Amino acid sequence: MPKLVEYENMAPRAKAVVEGIAAARGIEPADINNVWKALARHPAVMEQFAAEMKQAFAPGALDPLTKELVYLAVSIANQCDYCIASHGTMARNKGMTDEMQEEFMRVVLAALKGNKIAMAYRVPVDKAFEEA
Amino acid sequence: MPKLVEYENMAPRAKAVVEGIAAARGIEPADINNVWKALARHPAVMEQFAAEMKQAFAPGALDPLTKELVYLAVSIANQCDYCIASHGTMARNKGMTDEMQEEFMRVVLAALKGNKIAMAYRVPVDKAFEEA
Amino acid sequence: MPKLVEYENMAPRAKAVVEGIAAARGIEPADINNVWKALARHPAVMEQFAAEMKQAFAPGALDPLTKELVYLAVSIANQCDYCIASHGTMARNKGMTDEMQEEFMRVVLAALKGNKIAMAYRVPVDKAFEEA
Amino acid sequence: MPKLVEYENMAPRAKAVVEGIAAARGIEPADINNVWKALARHPAVMEQFAAEMKQAFAPGALDPLTKELVYLAVSIANQCDYCIASHGTMARNKGMTDEMQEEFMRVVLAALKGNKIAMAYRVPVDKAFEEA
Amino acid sequence: MPKLVEYENMAPRAKAVVEGIAAARGIEPADINNVWKALARHPAVMEQFAAEMKQAFAPGALDPLTKELVYLAVSIANQCDYCIASHGTMARNKGMTDEMQEEFMRVVLAALKGNKIAMAYRVPVDKAFEEA
Amino acid sequence: MPKLVEYENMAPRAKAVVEGIAAARGIEPADINNVWKALARHPAVMEQFAAEMKQAFAPGALDPLTKELVYLAVSIANQCDYCIASHGTMARNKGMTDEMQEEFMRVVLAALKGNKIAMAYRVPVDKAFEEA
């Protein structure tokens, strides 16, 4: 399954998706990153994911760096190497300093431990949280 | 394994941990939430987790709500019901509005999809991300 | 899917599996635990799992408590509440003390953290480990 | 994120952590394994993980090989390639024979199956386990 | 976070989603299942998930029961109790017999074992599969 | 742990397993794929997995392609790169067209989203599903 399709060889529907992303990022369509070259084989999946990403990162109540950190936290919890590499880069591009990254890792690791403690000790949910 | 130990019945080391958390939150030790009542059976684990949480949420370069959202994102990815209930409540207490929560969920769900797409299509990491 | 089949209502193939387990444990077939009452609907799955469990826990180079701790560690990592409850009980029946359980939890939690650190920091495997 | 920092280039706090580990293992600091070279970028995370590992593997009620097997079981369940390679090597160094490893794998695989059976058939926890 | 919104109390955007699903299933909007009552708090997430489900299950090259089995397989691998209960019911409604379910479970459990074997033994991908 | 054993160097029990698989597939034993070369170190694990796979894919109520898609869906959910590569190839060999693959991916991704929505919103199981 791993084949990548370069922009120039993509079907029109896939090209249109790539052009939209490239325009938003200010890059050339040929320089699109690999996940889109892989998805080009399945235009319907590609269009839906591109729309979902665009909406998720549209300006709103949360700032862009917070959204990148949430994305990166999910990717670490899910152990997606590609996503850690790509969204780690994007987080730094959006302002994540070394100091922020270290704090972020501390929260991620504390959360992972808290998650497993709650499961291992079979902790029942407090009434106060159920009713919140 | 599921037994909870109430504050009044805890060993001194466990009581000390609970008192520290209660003081920081401005609550009574007897009102501590269940995860600490469960951990009271294992004071060494309890002390280490309390220290890790305190450091992770200490004031720093990331604001408190961002940290809660990162914690919540990991908990959703890991499917920890207790953690979703407790840190969902805490996130609202720290200022998460309905609008923020909906945006947060969109980023979490987009990340989950991106993670699985990268795995399913076996996408190689771009050179630009490797060298970043 | 959640229906349990009591021993007296099981098909002959399922009854035979339960009788084998009950004899090995010195209990009545009617007192078999729920996982077998659930599996009774699918005798082929049931027979295979019973055989696999019997072989896994057959006397050998590892002692019975070590095997229970390995089983419990996997169950915590996989967040299986039923398995944590049942094999936690079995581990205590096979000699796990409170002190052992606390040490066990420390290793489990250290491993979980080590796992995520290796992924998050994208650590390449050392040559010495590749060649070991 | 994947950059490794060699010992000679580490900050003093990171060097101190590596020196402590190297002394305990009887190796040169420059021969430390990659996970510590990666963590050197974040000394606070590094110090905490080193302390947690030291405590988890301190002499106690469980023998060193049992602890390695628990660590390895978690790493397999979590699918951490680095951890499987490194702690597989350490388990062999601590006495895991081929025979033990095969038994260990049988227990790990039986546990994984048991975990998914309990979830797929939605098995309720037995009263006997709840009250244990 | 656990509150359900009944149909009569939903906002217009959420009502519209529920009416579309109810019409397709031939049920009353008030009888919609809980996942939609929970999602009603976040209409943008709700609309996107409803559209994604509709497209995924639209008539095509794969028959409806095969799609339900794929959905159920993912839900078991992900240990989602709600999804196992709901899509297990839907699979039976679409023709899954007891015999099919037992075969399905055998494939799911064999796959889970194969997945962990490949990881635990660190098996490199065959050239034949890379080039396929 | 990653060493592969070529057919000619396998122990008799391992050779017998490989010969059985090769005969069923109409290939030479020396051309067996890597997972079996890795498992050859542990003949008891190897025999059990070979038997489980043979039974899971034996002719029955579900057709061979449906079974491959179920296997592939589990492998994607579990993020097993080896299994996605090998069973992706097998699915195409058993008739999966590009169109089928795109529909399959849409169902897999919808299921993954549904799973996380049910967990994140803490959706209680409907009575109708409990009683089904």
mmCIF file of N, CA and C in Angstrom, chain B residues 14-108:
data_model
loop_
_atom_site.group_PDB
_atom_site.id
_atom_site.type_symbol
_atom_site.label_atom_id
_atom_site.label_comp_id
_atom_site.label_asym_id
_atom_site.label_seq_id
_atom_site.Cartn_x
_atom_site.Cartn_y
_atom_site.Cartn_z
ATOM 1 N N ALA B 14 0.203 8.859 53.064
ATOM 2 C CA ALA B 14 -0.896 9.151 52.146
ATOM 3 C C ALA B 14 -1.640 10.410 52.585
ATOM 4 N N LYS B 15 -1.858 10.539 53.895
ATOM 5 C CA LYS B 15 -2.520 11.749 54.412
ATOM 6 C C LYS B 15 -1.757 13.005 54.011
ATOM 7 N N ALA B 16 -0.424 12.936 54.110
ATOM 8 C CA ALA B 16 0.400 14.108 53.780
ATOM 9 C C ALA B 16 0.221 14.502 52.314
ATOM 10 N N VAL B 17 0.143 13.513 51.440
ATOM 11 C CA VAL B 17 -0.061 13.819 50.018
ATOM 12 C C VAL B 17 -1.407 14.506 49.821
ATOM 13 N N VAL B 18 -2.441 13.947 50.437
ATOM 14 C CA VAL B 18 -3.787 14.504 50.274
ATOM 15 C C VAL B 18 -3.847 15.925 50.837
ATOM 16 N N GLU B 19 -3.206 16.132 51.963
ATOM 17 C CA GLU B 19 -3.240 17.468 52.561
ATOM 18 C C GLU B 19 -2.577 18.506 51.645
ATOM 19 N N GLY B 20 -1.494 18.097 51.006
ATOM 20 C CA GLY B 20 -0.828 19.004 50.070
ATOM 21 C C GLY B 20 -1.725 19.366 48.896
ATOM 22 N N ILE B 21 -2.406 18.386 48.342
ATOM 23 C CA ILE B 21 -3.298 18.644 47.197
ATOM 24 C C ILE B 21 -4.487 19.491 47.637
ATOM 25 N N ALA B 22 -5.053 19.139 48.786
ATOM 26 C CA ALA B 22 -6.237 19.861 49.275
ATOM 27 C C ALA B 22 -5.909 21.332 49.543
ATOM 28 N N ALA B 23 -4.731 21.570 50.134
ATOM 29 C CA ALA B 23 -4.337 22.951 50.419
ATOM 30 C C ALA B 23 -4.201 23.746 49.121
ATOM 31 N N ALA B 24 -3.589 23.122 48.109
ATOM 32 C CA ALA B 24 -3.387 23.817 46.834
ATOM 33 C C ALA B 24 -4.713 24.118 46.148
ATOM 34 N N ARG B 25 -5.712 23.259 46.366
ATOM 35 C CA ARG B 25 -7.010 23.453 45.707
ATOM 36 C C ARG B 25 -8.009 24.234 46.570
ATOM 37 N N GLY B 26 -7.683 24.425 47.838
ATOM 38 C CA GLY B 26 -8.611 25.107 48.729
ATOM 39 C C GLY B 26 -9.830 24.272 49.078
ATOM 40 N N ILE B 27 -9.622 22.976 49.240
ATOM 41 C CA ILE B 27 -10.721 22.089 49.652
ATOM 42 C C ILE B 27 -10.320 21.374 50.941
ATOM 43 N N GLU B 28 -11.300 20.659 51.519
ATOM 44 C CA GLU B 28 -11.003 19.849 52.704
ATOM 45 C C GLU B 28 -10.354 18.533 52.257
ATOM 46 N N PRO B 29 -9.384 18.019 53.013
ATOM 47 C CA PRO B 29 -8.777 16.727 52.666
ATOM 48 C C PRO B 29 -9.828 15.610 52.490
ATOM 49 N N ALA B 30 -10.897 15.655 53.279
ATOM 50 C CA ALA B 30 -11.916 14.602 53.193
ATOM 51 C C ALA B 30 -12.658 14.634 51.858
ATOM 52 N N ASP B 31 -12.569 15.765 51.144
ATOM 53 C CA ASP B 31 -13.264 15.896 49.863
ATOM 54 C C ASP B 31 -12.371 15.596 48.664
ATOM 55 N N ILE B 32 -11.246 14.982 48.924
ATOM 56 C CA ILE B 32 -10.325 14.657 47.831
ATOM 57 C C ILE B 32 -11.018 13.693 46.851
ATOM 58 N N ASN B 33 -10.647 13.764 45.583
ATOM 59 C CA ASN B 33 -11.343 12.887 44.627
ATOM 60 C C ASN B 33 -10.775 11.469 44.628
ATOM 61 N N ASN B 34 -11.547 10.573 44.020
ATOM 62 C CA ASN B 34 -11.347 9.130 44.193
ATOM 63 C C ASN B 34 -9.979 8.596 43.800
ATOM 64 N N VAL B 35 -9.354 9.170 42.798
ATOM 65 C CA VAL B 35 -8.077 8.591 42.371
ATOM 66 C C VAL B 35 -7.074 8.572 43.515
ATOM 67 N N TRP B 36 -7.121 9.594 44.371
ATOM 68 C CA TRP B 36 -6.192 9.627 45.506
ATOM 69 C C TRP B 36 -6.605 8.653 46.590
ATOM 70 N N LYS B 37 -7.923 8.440 46.736
ATOM 71 C CA LYS B 37 -8.384 7.435 47.720
ATOM 72 C C LYS B 37 -7.962 6.027 47.289
ATOM 73 N N ALA B 38 -7.879 5.815 45.990
ATOM 74 C CA ALA B 38 -7.436 4.504 45.496
ATOM 75 C C ALA B 38 -5.921 4.354 45.653
ATOM 76 N N LEU B 39 -5.186 5.405 45.322
ATOM 77 C CA LEU B 39 -3.720 5.351 45.386
ATOM 78 C C LEU B 39 -3.195 5.275 46.822
ATOM 79 N N ALA B 40 -4.039 5.608 47.788
ATOM 80 C CA ALA B 40 -3.578 5.640 49.185
ATOM 81 C C ALA B 40 -3.029 4.287 49.643
ATOM 82 N N ARG B 41 -3.412 3.240 48.953
ATOM 83 C CA ARG B 41 -2.881 1.903 49.305
ATOM 84 C C ARG B 41 -1.395 1.784 48.966
ATOM 85 N N HIS B 42 -0.915 2.579 48.058
ATOM 86 C CA HIS B 42 0.479 2.493 47.593
ATOM 87 C C HIS B 42 1.145 3.856 47.699
ATOM 88 N N PRO B 43 1.588 4.229 48.919
ATOM 89 C CA PRO B 43 2.099 5.590 49.139
ATOM 90 C C PRO B 43 3.256 5.991 48.223
ATOM 91 N N ALA B 44 4.123 5.069 47.867
ATOM 92 C CA ALA B 44 5.262 5.462 47.030
ATOM 93 C C ALA B 44 4.792 5.844 45.628
ATOM 94 N N VAL B 45 3.834 5.092 45.088
ATOM 95 C CA VAL B 45 3.267 5.436 43.775
ATOM 96 C C VAL B 45 2.539 6.774 43.876
ATOM 97 N N MET B 46 1.803 6.922 44.979
ATOM 98 C CA MET B 46 1.011 8.132 45.202
ATOM 99 C C MET B 46 1.886 9.389 45.275
ATOM 100 N N GLU B 47 2.961 9.301 46.061
ATOM 101 C CA GLU B 47 3.854 10.457 46.200
ATOM 102 C C GLU B 47 4.471 10.853 44.853
ATOM 103 N N GLN B 48 4.877 9.837 44.091
ATOM 104 C CA GLN B 48 5.518 10.134 42.817
ATOM 105 C C GLN B 48 4.537 10.770 41.827
ATOM 106 N N PHE B 49 3.306 10.239 41.781
ATOM 107 C CA PHE B 49 2.319 10.796 40.852
ATOM 108 C C PHE B 49 1.922 12.212 41.279
ATOM 109 N N ALA B 50 1.786 12.440 42.591
ATOM 110 C CA ALA B 50 1.432 13.787 43.063
ATOM 111 C C ALA B 50 2.527 14.789 42.705
ATOM 112 N N ALA B 51 3.784 14.369 42.854
ATOM 113 C CA ALA B 51 4.897 15.269 42.509
ATOM 114 C C ALA B 51 4.908 15.540 41.006
ATOM 115 N N GLU B 52 4.663 14.513 40.224
ATOM 116 C CA GLU B 52 4.679 14.662 38.767
ATOM 117 C C GLU B 52 3.560 15.596 38.293
ATOM 118 N N MET B 53 2.377 15.443 38.890
ATOM 119 C CA MET B 53 1.256 16.317 38.521
ATOM 120 C C MET B 53 1.540 17.765 38.919
ATOM 121 N N LYS B 54 2.098 17.941 40.111
ATOM 122 C CA LYS B 54 2.371 19.296 40.598
ATOM 123 C C LYS B 54 3.357 20.007 39.668
ATOM 124 N N GLN B 55 4.409 19.285 39.285
ATOM 125 C CA GLN B 55 5.407 19.874 38.388
ATOM 126 C C GLN B 55 4.812 20.136 37.001
ATOM 127 N N ALA B 56 4.013 19.197 36.521
ATOM 128 C CA ALA B 56 3.453 19.359 35.175
ATOM 129 C C ALA B 56 2.550 20.587 35.101
ATOM 130 N N PHE B 57 1.830 20.856 36.173
ATOM 131 C CA PHE B 57 0.889 21.978 36.154
ATOM 132 C C PHE B 57 1.434 23.233 36.851
ATOM 133 N N ALA B 58 2.714 23.228 37.205
ATOM 134 C CA ALA B 58 3.321 24.432 37.794
ATOM 135 C C ALA B 58 3.297 25.565 36.764
ATOM 136 N N PRO B 59 3.193 26.828 37.230
ATOM 137 C CA PRO B 59 3.187 27.962 36.298
ATOM 138 C C PRO B 59 4.418 27.922 35.409
ATOM 139 N N GLY B 60 4.259 28.258 34.147
ATOM 140 C CA GLY B 60 5.386 28.191 33.220
ATOM 141 C C GLY B 60 5.049 28.876 31.912
ATOM 142 N N ALA B 61 5.570 28.326 30.836
ATOM 143 C CA ALA B 61 5.418 28.952 29.522
ATOM 144 C C ALA B 61 4.052 28.675 28.891
ATOM 145 N N LEU B 62 3.388 27.609 29.315
ATOM 146 C CA LEU B 62 2.054 27.300 28.783
ATOM 147 C C LEU B 62 1.005 27.678 29.820
ATOM 148 N N ASP B 63 -0.110 28.234 29.374
ATOM 149 C CA ASP B 63 -1.133 28.642 30.338
ATOM 150 C C ASP B 63 -1.914 27.417 30.855
ATOM 151 N N PRO B 64 -2.567 27.569 32.023
ATOM 152 C CA PRO B 64 -3.234 26.432 32.674
ATOM 153 C C PRO B 64 -4.299 25.755 31.799
ATOM 154 N N LEU B 65 -5.066 26.512 31.038
ATOM 155 C CA LEU B 65 -6.109 25.882 30.225
ATOM 156 C C LEU B 65 -5.491 25.049 29.101
ATOM 157 N N THR B 66 -4.435 25.565 28.476
ATOM 158 C CA THR B 66 -3.766 24.786 27.433
ATOM 159 C C THR B 66 -3.306 23.447 27.991
ATOM 160 N N LYS B 67 -2.737 23.490 29.189
ATOM 161 C CA LYS B 67 -2.278 22.236 29.807
ATOM 162 C C LYS B 67 -3.441 21.278 30.052
ATOM 163 N N GLU B 68 -4.570 21.814 30.519
ATOM 164 C CA GLU B 68 -5.733 20.942 30.738
ATOM 165 C C GLU B 68 -6.215 20.323 29.425
ATOM 166 N N LEU B 69 -6.179 21.098 28.353
ATOM 167 C CA LEU B 69 -6.635 20.572 27.056
ATOM 168 C C LEU B 69 -5.688 19.483 26.556
ATOM 169 N N VAL B 70 -4.396 19.674 26.786
ATOM 170 C CA VAL B 70 -3.425 18.630 26.407
ATOM 171 C C VAL B 70 -3.698 17.362 27.219
ATOM 172 N N TYR B 71 -3.919 17.543 28.515
ATOM 173 C CA TYR B 71 -4.210 16.388 29.385
ATOM 174 C C TYR B 71 -5.489 15.685 28.913
ATOM 175 N N LEU B 72 -6.494 16.457 28.605
ATOM 176 C CA LEU B 72 -7.776 15.889 28.180
ATOM 177 C C LEU B 72 -7.637 15.175 26.826
ATOM 178 N N ALA B 73 -6.841 15.748 25.935
ATOM 179 C CA ALA B 73 -6.632 15.128 24.618
ATOM 180 C C ALA B 73 -5.989 13.750 24.766
ATOM 181 N N VAL B 74 -4.978 13.667 25.623
ATOM 182 C CA VAL B 74 -4.330 12.370 25.868
ATOM 183 C C VAL B 74 -5.337 11.381 26.461
ATOM 184 N N SER B 75 -6.169 11.858 27.379
ATOM 185 C CA SER B 75 -7.129 10.981 28.053
ATOM 186 C C SER B 75 -8.187 10.445 27.095
ATOM 187 N N ILE B 76 -8.575 11.264 26.130
ATOM 188 C CA ILE B 76 -9.533 10.801 25.121
ATOM 189 C C ILE B 76 -8.852 9.787 24.198
ATOM 190 N N ALA B 77 -7.639 10.097 23.756
ATOM 191 C CA ALA B 77 -6.918 9.149 22.901
ATOM 192 C C ALA B 77 -6.728 7.814 23.610
ATOM 193 N N ASN B 78 -6.489 7.864 24.914
ATOM 194 C CA ASN B 78 -6.282 6.643 25.707
ATOM 195 C C ASN B 78 -7.574 6.039 26.238
ATOM 196 N N GLN B 79 -8.681 6.679 25.996
ATOM 197 C CA GLN B 79 -9.977 6.153 26.394
ATOM 198 C C GLN B 79 -10.076 5.888 27.899
ATOM 199 N N CYS B 80 -9.660 6.850 28.702
ATOM 200 C CA CYS B 80 -9.768 6.727 30.155
ATOM 201 C C CYS B 80 -11.009 7.482 30.620
ATOM 202 N N ASP B 81 -12.049 6.744 30.966
ATOM 203 C CA ASP B 81 -13.326 7.370 31.313
ATOM 204 C C ASP B 81 -13.198 8.260 32.539
ATOM 205 N N TYR B 82 -12.503 7.762 33.562
ATOM 206 C CA TYR B 82 -12.336 8.557 34.774
ATOM 207 C C TYR B 82 -11.663 9.903 34.465
ATOM 208 N N CYS B 83 -10.627 9.823 33.626
ATOM 209 C CA CYS B 83 -9.823 11.014 33.320
ATOM 210 C C CYS B 83 -10.599 12.005 32.455
ATOM 211 N N ILE B 84 -11.425 11.487 31.543
ATOM 212 C CA ILE B 84 -12.253 12.361 30.711
ATOM 213 C C ILE B 84 -13.260 13.100 31.601
ATOM 214 N N ALA B 85 -13.849 12.370 32.554
ATOM 215 C CA ALA B 85 -14.832 12.988 33.448
ATOM 216 C C ALA B 85 -14.164 14.026 34.355
ATOM 217 N N SER B 86 -13.025 13.665 34.942
ATOM 218 C CA SER B 86 -12.410 14.571 35.921
ATOM 219 C C SER B 86 -11.739 15.765 35.233
ATOM 220 N N HIS B 87 -10.953 15.519 34.207
ATOM 221 C CA HIS B 87 -10.254 16.643 33.579
ATOM 222 C C HIS B 87 -11.169 17.431 32.632
ATOM 223 N N GLY B 88 -12.273 16.841 32.195
ATOM 224 C CA GLY B 88 -13.282 17.628 31.488
ATOM 225 C C GLY B 88 -13.864 18.675 32.428
ATOM 226 N N THR B 89 -14.156 18.246 33.660
ATOM 227 C CA THR B 89 -14.656 19.181 34.671
ATOM 228 C C THR B 89 -13.623 20.268 34.966
ATOM 229 N N MET B 90 -12.376 19.832 35.145
ATOM 230 C CA MET B 90 -11.320 20.802 35.463
ATOM 231 C C MET B 90 -11.102 21.800 34.320
ATOM 232 N N ALA B 91 -11.200 21.319 33.085
ATOM 233 C CA ALA B 91 -11.023 22.221 31.939
ATOM 234 C C ALA B 91 -12.122 23.282 31.938
ATOM 235 N N ARG B 92 -13.347 22.867 32.225
ATOM 236 C CA ARG B 92 -14.427 23.873 32.290
ATOM 237 C C ARG B 92 -14.186 24.849 33.437
ATOM 238 N N ASN B 93 -13.712 24.316 34.570
ATOM 239 C CA ASN B 93 -13.404 25.207 35.697
ATOM 240 C C ASN B 93 -12.304 26.213 35.349
ATOM 241 N N LYS B 94 -11.424 25.851 34.436
ATOM 242 C CA LYS B 94 -10.321 26.748 34.053
ATOM 243 C C LYS B 94 -10.660 27.608 32.839
ATOM 244 N N GLY B 95 -11.937 27.573 32.408
ATOM 245 C CA GLY B 95 -12.341 28.520 31.381
ATOM 246 C C GLY B 95 -12.722 27.948 30.026
ATOM 247 N N MET B 96 -12.775 26.615 29.877
ATOM 248 C CA MET B 96 -13.169 26.057 28.587
ATOM 249 C C MET B 96 -14.657 26.319 28.337
ATOM 250 N N THR B 97 -14.969 27.107 27.308
ATOM 251 C CA THR B 97 -16.358 27.363 26.955
ATOM 252 C C THR B 97 -16.868 26.247 26.038
ATOM 253 N N ASP B 98 -18.182 26.244 25.783
ATOM 254 C CA ASP B 98 -18.755 25.269 24.852
ATOM 255 C C ASP B 98 -18.132 25.388 23.471
ATOM 256 N N GLU B 99 -17.889 26.627 23.075
ATOM 257 C CA GLU B 99 -17.301 26.858 21.754
ATOM 258 C C GLU B 99 -15.880 26.282 21.684
ATOM 259 N N MET B 100 -15.113 26.554 22.748
ATOM 260 C CA MET B 100 -13.752 25.994 22.799
ATOM 261 C C MET B 100 -13.791 24.470 22.784
ATOM 262 N N GLN B 101 -14.738 23.905 23.517
ATOM 263 C CA GLN B 101 -14.810 22.446 23.607
ATOM 264 C C GLN B 101 -15.129 21.834 22.243
ATOM 265 N N GLU B 102 -15.996 22.478 21.491
ATOM 266 C CA GLU B 102 -16.323 21.945 20.172
ATOM 267 C C GLU B 102 -15.107 22.042 19.238
ATOM 268 N N GLU B 103 -14.405 23.166 19.299
ATOM 269 C CA GLU B 103 -13.177 23.275 18.483
ATOM 270 C C GLU B 103 -12.142 22.234 18.902
ATOM 271 N N PHE B 104 -12.010 22.082 20.212
ATOM 272 C CA PHE B 104 -11.073 21.084 20.748
ATOM 273 C C PHE B 104 -11.416 19.688 20.221
ATOM 274 N N MET B 105 -12.700 19.346 20.255
ATOM 275 C CA MET B 105 -13.109 18.014 19.777
ATOM 276 C C MET B 105 -12.804 17.855 18.287
ATOM 277 N N ARG B 106 -12.957 18.921 17.518
ATOM 278 C CA ARG B 106 -12.661 18.835 16.085
ATOM 279 C C ARG B 106 -11.187 18.553 15.845
ATOM 280 N N VAL B 107 -10.324 19.205 16.625
ATOM 281 C CA VAL B 107 -8.888 18.963 16.461
ATOM 282 C C VAL B 107 -8.549 17.532 16.901
ATOM 283 N N VAL B 108 -9.105 17.099 18.031
ATOM 284 C CA VAL B 108 -8.839 15.735 18.516
ATOM 285 C C VAL B 108 -9.267 14.708 17.466
#
